[in-house]
Short mmCIF file of C-alpha atoms in Angstrom, two decimals:
data_model
loop_
_atom_site.label_atom_id
_atom_site.label_comp_id
_atom_site.label_asym_id
_atom_site.label_seq_id
_atom_site.Cartn_x
_atom_site.Cartn_y
_atom_site.Cartn_z
CA MET A 78 -8.41 10.60 -24.23
CA ASN A 79 -10.85 9.44 -26.71
CA VAL A 80 -11.14 5.62 -26.24
CA SER A 81 -12.99 4.94 -29.65
CA GLY A 82 -10.01 4.66 -32.36
CA LEU A 83 -7.36 3.03 -30.05
CA LYS A 84 -5.19 0.27 -31.42
CA ILE A 85 -5.12 -2.89 -28.77
CA LEU A 86 -2.32 -5.51 -28.56
CA ILE A 87 -3.58 -8.46 -26.48
CA ILE A 88 -0.79 -10.52 -25.54
CA ASP A 89 -2.11 -13.95 -24.25
CA ASP A 90 -0.87 -17.58 -25.07
CA SER A 91 -4.52 -19.02 -25.05
CA GLU A 92 -6.38 -18.39 -28.28
CA ASP A 93 -9.59 -18.77 -26.37
CA GLN A 94 -8.73 -16.25 -24.11
CA TYR A 95 -7.79 -13.79 -26.65
CA LEU A 96 -11.13 -14.43 -28.22
CA MET A 97 -13.08 -14.01 -25.00
CA ILE A 98 -11.44 -10.81 -24.47
CA ARG A 99 -11.78 -9.51 -28.10
CA TYR A 100 -15.56 -10.36 -27.63
CA TYR A 101 -15.91 -8.25 -24.74
CA LEU A 102 -14.03 -5.34 -26.34
CA SER A 103 -16.76 -5.45 -29.05
CA ARG A 104 -19.75 -5.27 -26.43
CA THR A 105 -18.14 -2.18 -25.15
CA SER A 106 -19.25 1.17 -25.99
CA HIS A 107 -16.41 1.95 -28.18
CA VAL A 108 -15.21 1.15 -31.91
CA PHE A 109 -11.68 0.32 -31.99
CA HIS A 110 -9.50 1.17 -34.69
CA LEU A 111 -7.36 -2.28 -34.50
CA ILE A 112 -7.38 -5.19 -32.16
CA ASP A 113 -4.17 -7.65 -32.56
CA HIS A 114 -2.76 -10.70 -30.77
CA ALA A 115 0.30 -11.71 -29.67
CA ALA A 116 0.74 -15.35 -28.60
CA ASP A 117 4.07 -15.37 -27.07
CA TYR A 118 6.52 -13.38 -25.08
CA GLN A 119 9.15 -12.63 -27.48
CA THR A 120 6.65 -11.93 -30.33
CA ALA A 121 4.78 -9.30 -27.98
CA LEU A 122 8.23 -7.78 -26.89
CA GLN A 123 9.36 -7.28 -30.52
CA ILE A 124 6.00 -5.97 -31.62
CA ILE A 125 6.18 -3.27 -28.57
CA ALA A 126 9.35 -1.99 -29.65
CA ARG A 127 7.95 -0.89 -32.72
CA ARG A 128 5.60 1.39 -30.54
CA GLU A 129 2.51 0.78 -32.86
CA TYR A 130 -0.16 0.38 -30.52
CA ASP A 131 -1.72 2.89 -28.04
CA LEU A 132 -2.76 0.01 -25.26
CA TYR A 133 -1.61 -3.44 -24.33
CA LEU A 134 -3.61 -6.21 -22.43
CA VAL A 135 -0.80 -8.46 -21.04
CA ASP A 136 -1.82 -11.97 -19.44
CA TYR A 137 0.27 -12.80 -16.46
CA TYR A 138 0.80 -16.50 -17.82
CA LEU A 139 3.14 -16.19 -20.89
CA GLY A 140 4.77 -19.96 -20.96
CA HIS A 141 8.00 -19.89 -19.09
CA ARG A 142 7.92 -16.07 -18.79
CA ASP A 143 5.33 -13.99 -17.13
CA GLY A 144 3.60 -10.61 -17.95
CA LEU A 145 5.47 -9.10 -15.26
CA GLU A 146 8.69 -9.70 -16.60
CA LEU A 147 7.39 -8.53 -20.13
CA ILE A 148 6.02 -5.26 -18.75
CA HIS A 149 9.18 -4.45 -16.89
CA GLU A 150 11.28 -5.20 -20.25
CA ALA A 151 8.70 -2.98 -22.03
CA VAL A 152 9.19 -0.02 -19.84
CA LEU A 153 13.05 -0.45 -19.94
CA GLN A 154 12.76 -0.36 -23.73
CA GLY A 155 10.88 3.06 -23.27
CA CYS A 156 7.37 2.29 -23.81
CA THR A 157 5.03 4.89 -22.54
CA ALA A 158 1.72 3.24 -23.71
CA PRO A 159 -0.42 1.97 -20.90
CA MET A 160 -0.20 -1.73 -19.92
CA LEU A 161 -3.11 -3.75 -18.06
CA LEU A 162 -2.01 -7.03 -16.71
CA MET A 163 -4.75 -9.69 -16.47
CA THR A 164 -4.61 -13.00 -14.79
CA GLY A 165 -7.13 -15.66 -13.49
CA ALA A 166 -5.51 -15.91 -10.13
CA SER A 167 -6.67 -13.46 -7.58
CA ASP A 168 -3.55 -12.85 -5.62
CA SER A 169 -2.71 -9.24 -4.34
CA ARG A 170 1.06 -9.80 -4.63
CA ILE A 171 0.90 -10.12 -8.27
CA ALA A 172 -1.36 -7.13 -8.48
CA ILE A 173 1.00 -5.09 -6.30
CA SER A 174 4.05 -6.38 -8.08
CA ALA A 175 2.47 -5.01 -11.36
CA ILE A 176 1.62 -1.66 -10.27
CA ARG A 177 4.94 -1.42 -8.96
CA GLY A 178 6.71 -2.87 -12.34
CA GLY A 179 5.00 -0.42 -14.51
CA ALA A 180 1.46 -1.65 -15.15
CA ILE A 181 -1.33 1.36 -15.30
CA ASP A 182 -3.75 -1.50 -13.74
CA TYR A 183 -4.72 -4.87 -12.70
CA LEU A 184 -7.48 -6.83 -13.98
CA ASP A 185 -8.84 -10.35 -12.43
CA LYS A 186 -10.11 -12.35 -15.49
CA ASN A 187 -12.72 -14.18 -12.99
CA GLU A 188 -14.20 -10.87 -12.79
CA LEU A 189 -14.06 -9.70 -16.30
CA THR A 190 -16.97 -8.37 -18.11
CA PRO A 191 -17.37 -5.90 -21.05
CA SER A 192 -18.27 -3.02 -18.40
CA VAL A 193 -15.27 -3.79 -16.24
CA LEU A 194 -13.22 -3.67 -19.35
CA ASP A 195 -14.64 -0.83 -20.74
CA ARG A 196 -13.98 1.10 -17.15
CA ALA A 197 -10.44 -0.11 -17.10
CA ILE A 198 -9.44 0.99 -20.53
CA ARG A 199 -10.95 4.49 -19.77
CA TYR A 200 -9.00 4.70 -16.71
CA ALA A 201 -5.89 3.36 -18.32
CA THR A 202 -5.99 6.09 -20.95
CA ASP A 203 -6.77 8.72 -19.03
CA ARG A 204 -3.82 7.88 -16.52
CA ALA A 205 -1.61 7.28 -19.25
CA GLU A 206 -2.16 10.73 -20.83
CA ILE A 207 -1.84 12.49 -17.68
CA ILE A 208 1.60 10.25 -16.70
CA ASN A 209 2.96 11.28 -20.52
CA ALA A 210 1.95 14.77 -20.01
CA LEU A 211 3.98 14.98 -16.96
CA ARG A 212 6.70 13.26 -18.30
CA GLU A 213 7.09 15.44 -21.22
CA SER A 214 7.03 18.31 -18.56
CA GLU A 215 9.74 17.17 -16.62
CA GLU A 216 11.74 16.42 -19.64
CA ARG A 217 11.56 20.22 -20.57
CA TYR A 218 12.33 21.02 -17.06
CA ARG A 219 15.11 18.75 -17.03
CA ASP A 220 16.52 20.24 -20.18
CA LEU A 221 16.24 24.03 -18.56
CA PHE A 222 17.71 22.64 -15.50
CA GLU A 223 20.83 21.05 -16.81
CA ASN A 224 21.63 24.20 -18.77
CA SER A 225 21.19 26.72 -16.37
CA ALA A 226 20.71 25.57 -12.73
CA GLU A 227 23.32 22.55 -12.35
CA LEU A 228 25.32 22.20 -8.95
CA ILE A 229 28.75 22.11 -10.14
CA GLN A 230 31.87 21.32 -7.73
CA SER A 231 35.48 20.24 -8.00
CA VAL A 232 37.06 18.15 -5.14
CA ASN A 233 40.97 17.80 -4.61
CA GLU A 234 42.52 14.67 -3.60
CA THR A 235 42.14 15.71 0.08
CA GLY A 236 38.42 16.12 -0.29
CA ARG A 237 38.47 20.00 -0.21
CA PHE A 238 36.49 22.05 -2.49
CA GLU A 239 38.46 23.77 -5.27
CA TYR A 240 35.28 25.16 -7.03
CA VAL A 241 31.81 25.57 -6.56
CA ASN A 242 29.03 27.46 -8.69
CA ARG A 243 26.59 29.74 -7.63
CA ALA A 244 23.79 27.52 -7.98
CA TRP A 245 25.80 25.06 -5.85
CA GLN A 246 26.22 27.76 -3.18
CA ALA A 247 22.44 28.54 -3.58
CA ALA A 248 21.29 25.04 -3.26
CA LEU A 249 23.40 24.22 -0.03
CA GLY A 250 22.91 27.57 1.54
CA TYR A 251 27.04 28.26 1.96
CA SER A 252 28.96 31.57 1.24
CA ALA A 253 32.05 31.31 -0.57
CA GLU A 254 34.23 31.95 2.73
CA GLU A 255 32.28 28.85 4.28
CA VAL A 256 32.74 26.73 1.34
CA ALA A 257 36.43 27.37 1.75
CA SER A 258 36.75 25.46 5.35
CA LEU A 259 34.33 22.61 3.90
CA SER A 260 35.11 19.25 2.88
CA LEU A 261 33.41 16.91 0.74
CA LEU A 262 32.02 14.82 3.92
CA ASP A 263 30.61 18.23 5.51
CA ILE A 264 28.04 18.18 2.73
CA LEU A 265 27.34 14.50 2.70
CA HIS A 266 24.63 12.78 4.44
CA PRO A 267 26.70 10.18 6.64
CA SER A 268 24.86 7.07 5.17
CA GLN A 269 27.14 8.30 1.88
CA HIS A 270 30.59 8.69 3.33
CA ASP A 271 32.20 5.43 2.45
CA HIS A 272 30.61 4.82 -0.87
CA CYS A 273 31.52 8.51 -1.94
CA LEU A 274 35.15 8.30 -0.58
CA VAL A 275 35.74 4.90 -2.37
CA LEU A 276 34.30 6.73 -5.56
CA LEU A 277 36.73 9.59 -5.19
CA HIS A 278 39.40 7.53 -5.05
CA GLU A 279 38.81 5.37 -8.15
CA ILE A 280 38.08 8.60 -10.13
CA LEU A 281 41.49 10.03 -9.10
CA SER A 282 43.08 7.03 -10.02
CA GLY A 283 42.05 7.27 -13.47
CA ASN A 284 38.97 5.22 -13.76
CA ALA A 285 36.07 5.88 -16.16
CA PRO A 286 33.63 8.59 -15.21
CA ARG A 287 30.82 7.53 -13.00
CA HIS A 288 27.02 8.38 -12.75
CA ILE A 289 26.10 8.99 -9.09
CA GLU A 290 23.03 9.27 -7.24
CA THR A 291 23.80 10.85 -3.71
CA ILE A 292 22.39 12.77 -0.69
CA PHE A 293 23.83 16.25 0.15
CA VAL A 294 22.81 17.97 3.25
CA THR A 295 22.18 21.71 3.06
CA ARG A 296 23.58 24.04 5.56
CA ASP A 297 20.18 24.29 7.60
CA GLY A 298 20.12 20.47 7.49
CA ARG A 299 17.70 19.74 4.61
CA GLU A 300 18.29 16.70 2.68
CA LEU A 301 18.99 17.11 -1.12
CA ILE A 302 18.91 13.90 -3.16
CA VAL A 303 21.13 14.70 -6.39
CA GLU A 304 22.13 12.45 -9.31
CA GLY A 305 25.08 13.62 -11.90
CA ASN A 306 28.32 12.62 -13.33
CA ILE A 307 31.63 12.77 -11.85
CA THR A 308 34.92 12.84 -14.04
CA LEU A 309 38.38 13.39 -13.72
CA LYS A 310 39.95 16.78 -13.83
CA LEU A 311 43.45 17.30 -14.94
CA THR A 312 45.10 20.80 -15.09
CA ALA A 313 48.71 21.47 -15.79
CA GLY A 314 50.67 21.93 -12.69
CA LYS A 315 47.69 20.93 -10.46
CA ALA A 316 47.28 17.58 -8.64
CA PRO A 317 44.25 15.67 -10.00
CA ALA A 318 40.89 16.72 -8.87
CA THR A 319 37.28 15.62 -9.58
CA ARG A 320 34.42 17.73 -11.35
CA GLY A 321 30.93 16.81 -10.42
CA ILE A 322 27.81 18.40 -12.18
CA PHE A 323 24.59 17.53 -10.30
CA ARG A 324 20.93 17.92 -10.58
CA ASP A 325 18.63 17.92 -7.95
CA VAL A 326 16.17 15.55 -8.17
CA THR A 327 14.73 15.39 -4.59
CA GLN A 328 11.09 16.36 -5.70
CA ARG A 329 10.93 13.78 -8.36
CA ARG A 330 12.39 11.14 -6.18
CA GLN A 331 9.74 12.17 -3.52
CA LEU A 332 6.72 12.06 -6.18
CA GLU A 333 7.86 8.80 -7.45
CA ILE A 334 7.89 7.21 -3.90
CA ALA A 335 4.63 9.16 -3.14
CA GLU A 336 3.04 7.47 -6.13
CA ARG A 337 4.43 4.14 -5.29
CA GLU A 338 3.17 4.16 -1.76
CA GLN A 339 -0.29 5.56 -2.84
CA ARG A 340 -0.34 2.70 -5.43
CA VAL A 341 0.26 0.01 -2.58
CA LEU A 342 -2.02 1.81 -0.33
CA ALA A 343 -4.92 1.69 -2.65
CA GLU A 344 -4.13 -2.12 -3.51
CA ALA A 345 -4.04 -2.80 0.23
CA LEU A 346 -7.28 -1.32 0.76
CA ARG A 347 -9.09 -2.99 -2.09
CA ASP A 348 -7.65 -6.39 -0.90
CA THR A 349 -9.29 -5.73 2.48
CA ALA A 350 -12.68 -4.71 0.91
CA ALA A 351 -12.35 -7.86 -1.04
CA ALA A 352 -12.14 -9.65 2.27
CA LEU A 353 -15.00 -7.99 3.90
CA ASN A 354 -17.23 -8.62 0.94
CA SER A 355 -16.24 -12.45 0.98
CA THR A 356 -15.71 -13.86 4.13
CA LEU A 357 -17.76 -13.69 7.57
CA ASP A 358 -14.79 -15.01 9.48
CA PHE A 359 -13.91 -12.02 11.79
CA ASN A 360 -10.41 -13.28 12.56
CA GLU A 361 -9.57 -13.93 8.91
CA ILE A 362 -10.68 -10.02 8.00
CA LEU A 363 -8.39 -8.88 10.67
CA ASP A 364 -5.51 -10.93 9.61
CA ARG A 365 -5.92 -9.51 6.32
CA ILE A 366 -6.02 -6.09 7.38
CA LEU A 367 -2.81 -6.56 9.46
CA THR A 368 -1.20 -8.16 6.54
CA ASN A 369 -2.30 -4.90 4.47
CA VAL A 370 -1.21 -2.58 7.06
CA GLU A 371 2.62 -4.04 7.23
CA LEU A 372 2.78 -3.14 3.39
CA VAL A 373 1.73 0.26 3.66
CA VAL A 374 3.19 1.29 7.02
CA PRO A 375 6.40 -0.49 8.29
CA HIS A 376 6.65 -1.67 11.85
CA GLU A 377 7.80 -4.52 14.28
CA SER A 378 4.74 -5.28 15.63
CA ALA A 379 0.91 -4.40 15.25
CA ASN A 380 -2.06 -5.21 16.95
CA ILE A 381 -5.98 -4.52 17.13
CA MET A 382 -7.50 -4.18 20.53
CA LEU A 383 -11.33 -3.97 20.98
CA ILE A 384 -13.03 -2.35 24.06
CA GLU A 385 -15.62 -4.04 26.16
CA THR A 386 -17.09 -2.39 29.25
CA GLY A 387 -14.09 0.05 29.56
CA VAL A 388 -11.54 -2.59 29.14
CA THR A 389 -9.24 -3.49 26.23
CA ARG A 390 -8.52 -7.00 24.90
CA PHE A 391 -6.28 -8.13 22.16
CA ALA A 392 -8.40 -9.26 19.03
CA ARG A 393 -5.36 -9.86 16.91
CA ILE A 394 -1.21 -9.38 17.34
CA ARG A 395 1.19 -9.39 14.57
CA ASP A 396 4.71 -9.71 15.71
CA TYR A 397 7.93 -9.58 13.44
CA THR A 398 10.42 -9.66 16.06
CA ASP A 399 12.14 -12.40 18.12
CA HIS A 400 10.95 -10.79 21.45
CA ARG A 401 7.79 -13.18 21.61
CA PHE A 402 5.40 -10.19 21.92
CA GLU A 403 2.27 -11.69 20.66
CA GLU A 404 2.52 -14.77 23.27
CA ALA A 405 3.27 -12.46 26.05
CA MET A 406 0.84 -9.81 25.27
CA MET A 407 -2.39 -11.67 24.07
CA ASN A 408 -3.71 -11.99 27.61
CA LEU A 409 -3.09 -8.77 28.79
CA ARG A 410 -6.10 -6.43 29.77
CA PHE A 411 -5.96 -2.51 30.03
CA ILE A 412 -8.53 -0.02 31.57
CA VAL A 413 -8.99 2.55 29.36
CA ALA A 414 -9.59 5.31 31.60
CA GLU A 415 -6.28 4.25 33.72
CA THR A 416 -4.23 3.98 30.83
CA PRO A 417 -3.02 7.35 29.70
CA SER A 418 -2.19 6.61 25.86
CA PHE A 419 -5.60 4.82 25.50
CA ARG A 420 -7.43 7.38 27.45
CA GLN A 421 -5.99 9.93 25.03
CA VAL A 422 -6.79 8.30 21.92
CA TYR A 423 -10.35 7.49 23.35
CA GLU A 424 -11.26 11.05 24.38
CA THR A 425 -9.83 12.95 21.62
CA ARG A 426 -10.90 10.34 18.74
CA GLN A 427 -7.64 11.57 17.35
CA PRO A 428 -4.44 9.24 16.51
CA LEU A 429 -1.63 9.46 18.95
CA ILE A 430 2.03 9.37 17.89
CA ILE A 431 4.73 8.67 20.86
CA PRO A 432 8.21 9.35 19.28
CA ASP A 433 10.16 8.11 21.84
CA VAL A 434 8.54 6.03 24.57
CA LYS A 435 11.22 6.15 27.04
CA GLN A 436 10.49 9.87 27.24
CA TYR A 437 7.12 9.48 27.64
CA PRO A 438 5.95 9.94 31.33
CA ASP A 439 3.00 7.79 31.27
CA TRP A 440 4.32 4.90 29.24
CA VAL A 441 3.20 1.69 30.78
CA ASP A 442 6.51 -0.19 31.17
CA ALA A 443 6.37 -4.06 30.66
CA PRO A 444 9.57 -6.58 30.20
CA GLU A 445 7.60 -8.01 27.27
CA SER A 446 7.58 -4.41 25.36
CA ASP A 447 10.86 -2.78 26.57
CA TRP A 448 12.07 -3.19 22.95
CA ILE A 449 9.75 -0.51 21.87
CA GLY A 450 11.09 2.83 20.77
CA SER A 451 8.16 4.44 19.29
CA TYR A 452 4.28 3.88 19.05
CA ALA A 453 1.42 5.03 17.24
CA ALA A 454 -2.14 4.50 17.77
CA VAL A 455 -5.36 5.05 15.70
CA PRO A 456 -8.77 5.04 17.09
CA ILE A 457 -11.40 2.34 15.89
CA GLN A 458 -14.60 4.23 15.74
CA SER A 459 -18.18 2.92 14.80
CA ALA A 460 -21.66 4.78 15.11
CA ASN A 461 -19.58 7.82 16.68
CA ASN A 462 -17.92 5.56 19.47
CA VAL A 463 -14.58 4.52 19.90
CA ILE A 464 -14.67 0.78 19.96
CA GLY A 465 -11.12 -0.20 20.00
CA PHE A 466 -7.66 0.88 18.88
CA LEU A 467 -4.84 -0.08 15.98
CA ASN A 468 -1.59 -0.09 17.57
CA LEU A 469 1.82 0.13 15.69
CA ASN A 470 5.29 -0.35 17.34
CA SER A 471 8.60 0.40 16.18
CA THR A 472 12.32 -0.68 17.67
CA ALA A 473 13.39 3.12 16.22
CA PRO A 474 12.53 6.10 18.31
CA ASN A 475 11.13 9.20 16.10
CA PHE A 476 9.77 6.44 13.35
CA PHE A 477 6.32 7.09 12.89
CA THR A 478 4.94 10.39 11.23
CA PRO A 479 1.91 11.83 10.71
CA ALA A 480 1.80 10.99 6.83
CA LEU A 481 2.31 7.29 7.86
CA VAL A 482 -0.10 7.54 10.86
CA ASP A 483 -2.82 9.04 8.37
CA ARG A 484 -2.94 5.91 5.96
CA LEU A 485 -3.92 3.81 9.30
CA LEU A 486 -7.19 5.72 9.41
CA ALA A 487 -8.70 3.90 6.26
CA PHE A 488 -7.73 0.50 8.09
CA SER A 489 -9.14 1.55 11.30
CA ASN A 490 -12.46 2.26 9.20
CA GLN A 491 -12.31 -1.28 7.77
CA ILE A 492 -11.73 -2.92 11.32
CA ALA A 493 -14.90 -0.86 12.33
CA LEU A 494 -16.81 -2.37 9.57
CA ALA A 495 -15.60 -5.89 10.03
CA VAL A 496 -16.83 -5.53 13.93
CA GLU A 497 -20.08 -4.08 12.79
CA ASN A 498 -20.52 -7.04 10.22
CA ALA A 499 -19.56 -9.74 13.32
CA HIS A 500 -22.23 -7.92 15.54
CA LEU A 501 -24.76 -8.08 12.83
CA TYR A 502 -23.97 -11.73 11.80
CA GLU A 503 -24.36 -12.54 15.73
CA GLN A 504 -27.51 -10.94 15.75
CA ALA A 505 -29.08 -12.52 12.87
CA ARG A 506 -27.84 -15.89 14.31
CA GLU A 507 -29.70 -14.81 17.77
CA LEU A 508 -33.02 -13.94 15.76
CA ALA A 509 -32.89 -16.93 13.85
CA ALA A 510 -32.37 -19.23 16.92
CA THR A 511 -35.09 -16.93 18.69
CA GLN A 512 -37.45 -17.49 15.58
CA GLU A 513 -36.89 -21.13 15.90
CA ARG A 514 -37.61 -21.35 19.38
CA GLN A 515 -40.57 -19.35 18.71
CA ARG A 516 -41.79 -21.68 16.22
CA LEU A 517 -41.06 -24.82 18.39
CA ALA A 518 -43.21 -23.23 20.92
CA ARG A 519 -46.18 -22.27 18.67
CA ASP A 520 -46.07 -26.29 17.40
CA LEU A 521 -46.02 -27.42 20.95
CA HIS A 522 -48.88 -24.82 21.85
CA ASP A 523 -50.70 -26.20 19.01
CA THR A 524 -50.06 -29.75 19.72
CA ILE A 525 -51.26 -29.18 23.45
CA ASN A 526 -54.33 -27.45 22.62
CA GLN A 527 -55.21 -30.36 20.10
CA THR A 528 -54.47 -32.48 22.89
CA LEU A 529 -56.82 -30.77 25.46
CA PHE A 530 -59.54 -30.40 23.10
CA ALA A 531 -59.74 -34.13 22.10
CA THR A 532 -59.48 -34.67 25.91
CA SER A 533 -62.44 -32.50 26.51
CA ILE A 534 -64.33 -34.12 23.80
CA THR A 535 -63.70 -37.63 24.94
CA ALA A 536 -64.97 -36.32 28.50
CA GLU A 537 -67.94 -34.87 27.31
CA ALA A 538 -68.72 -38.01 25.34
CA LEU A 539 -68.36 -39.99 28.29
CA THR A 540 -70.54 -38.10 30.18
CA ARG A 541 -73.35 -38.40 27.83
CA ILE A 542 -73.02 -42.01 27.56
CA GLY A 543 -73.02 -42.22 31.35
CA ASP A 544 -76.27 -39.90 31.31
CA ASP A 545 -77.94 -42.68 28.77
CA VAL A 546 -77.27 -45.73 31.01
CA PRO A 547 -80.54 -46.58 32.93
CA PRO A 548 -80.22 -46.79 36.85
#
């Protein structure tokens, strides 16, 4: 998208901040068609509703309301123009909430420059163009889907199918003969049983039509996320039944989830990178990494192990259970060569997933960890050497997947970088101490030499005086 010619609305309750941002915009490489200002929440919302601007720069603090609320309301109104949230508080939680709420990006005012603003606007407009194209494509696809590929079913008061169409049969994989012996519960995910039975009773009792999103299970066990409407079907001479018309939205939901997860991952990595650049406190960086890992990969406990002379030690543990895991494990040591799981990760340099630790013959049992159901480990590598492990535990068996564990690799790289930085910092301290000792030694050497020289001169002078004295 051509950035020049954009109409921009700056939403900020501070006149000074508005003027500063306007000045930054004037210093970019683009000439904007219009730059306007809205100074309060309600005015901004009314202007947004008119769809007159191409881009919105939204301040977080807007009196008694905030920019997150404004973006949320604007999205609900159907606003598709990109919105950038700006704040003077460097808070990763605000950034994550902004992205989740519909903001295209997050800007820290403390780091704002014309070039930063220029890049952010270019990214926002390009990103919005892609999203809008996808949205338009999805709408066209949805129209075609609703007209020709709906999953239509009719269920009677006993929960038996009176009718399903061919699209329904094709989607769920059942023949007409098999459908005759099915009930509603047979094709619903177990988590949906109670809710859908209540809904069936409400519709059959004459309540208003209902929009629903639920999960079907196909003949071969696949899950289909569907949405649609259920209405009451009345036929003369027959008992009441329901008619449901559904659309398969599995892919859309998966894409939404994937995009949301990708945004969270990117923000978490950016937050950790900021910590690496802002502090030399090794433990603080490791704590920040574990905090961000929690946002990206769910788990009950996580820890960072470092290897020293073939033996692991816990550098950091984060425990979210009531099993006192951190207290019990902190002082434990494991010999890598004698611990199968660690040895495998160390030798292969690849992540390890143990779906069910109770079924893993080489799992090291300990009373402190008998609550663990599944386990995942990722190697921490520096200079092509494995220097430690990033470990996650879950109470649920079969919880960790390759896709989840792949996200940990970026964090393991950041841990390796933190370790390298810590080593470099320690080496720098040692070098500085050595140089100071060498300087003191040189000073002492010079002092001693001067003293010896003065002593030798004095001795020589005394000798001459002695030679000049008559016998």
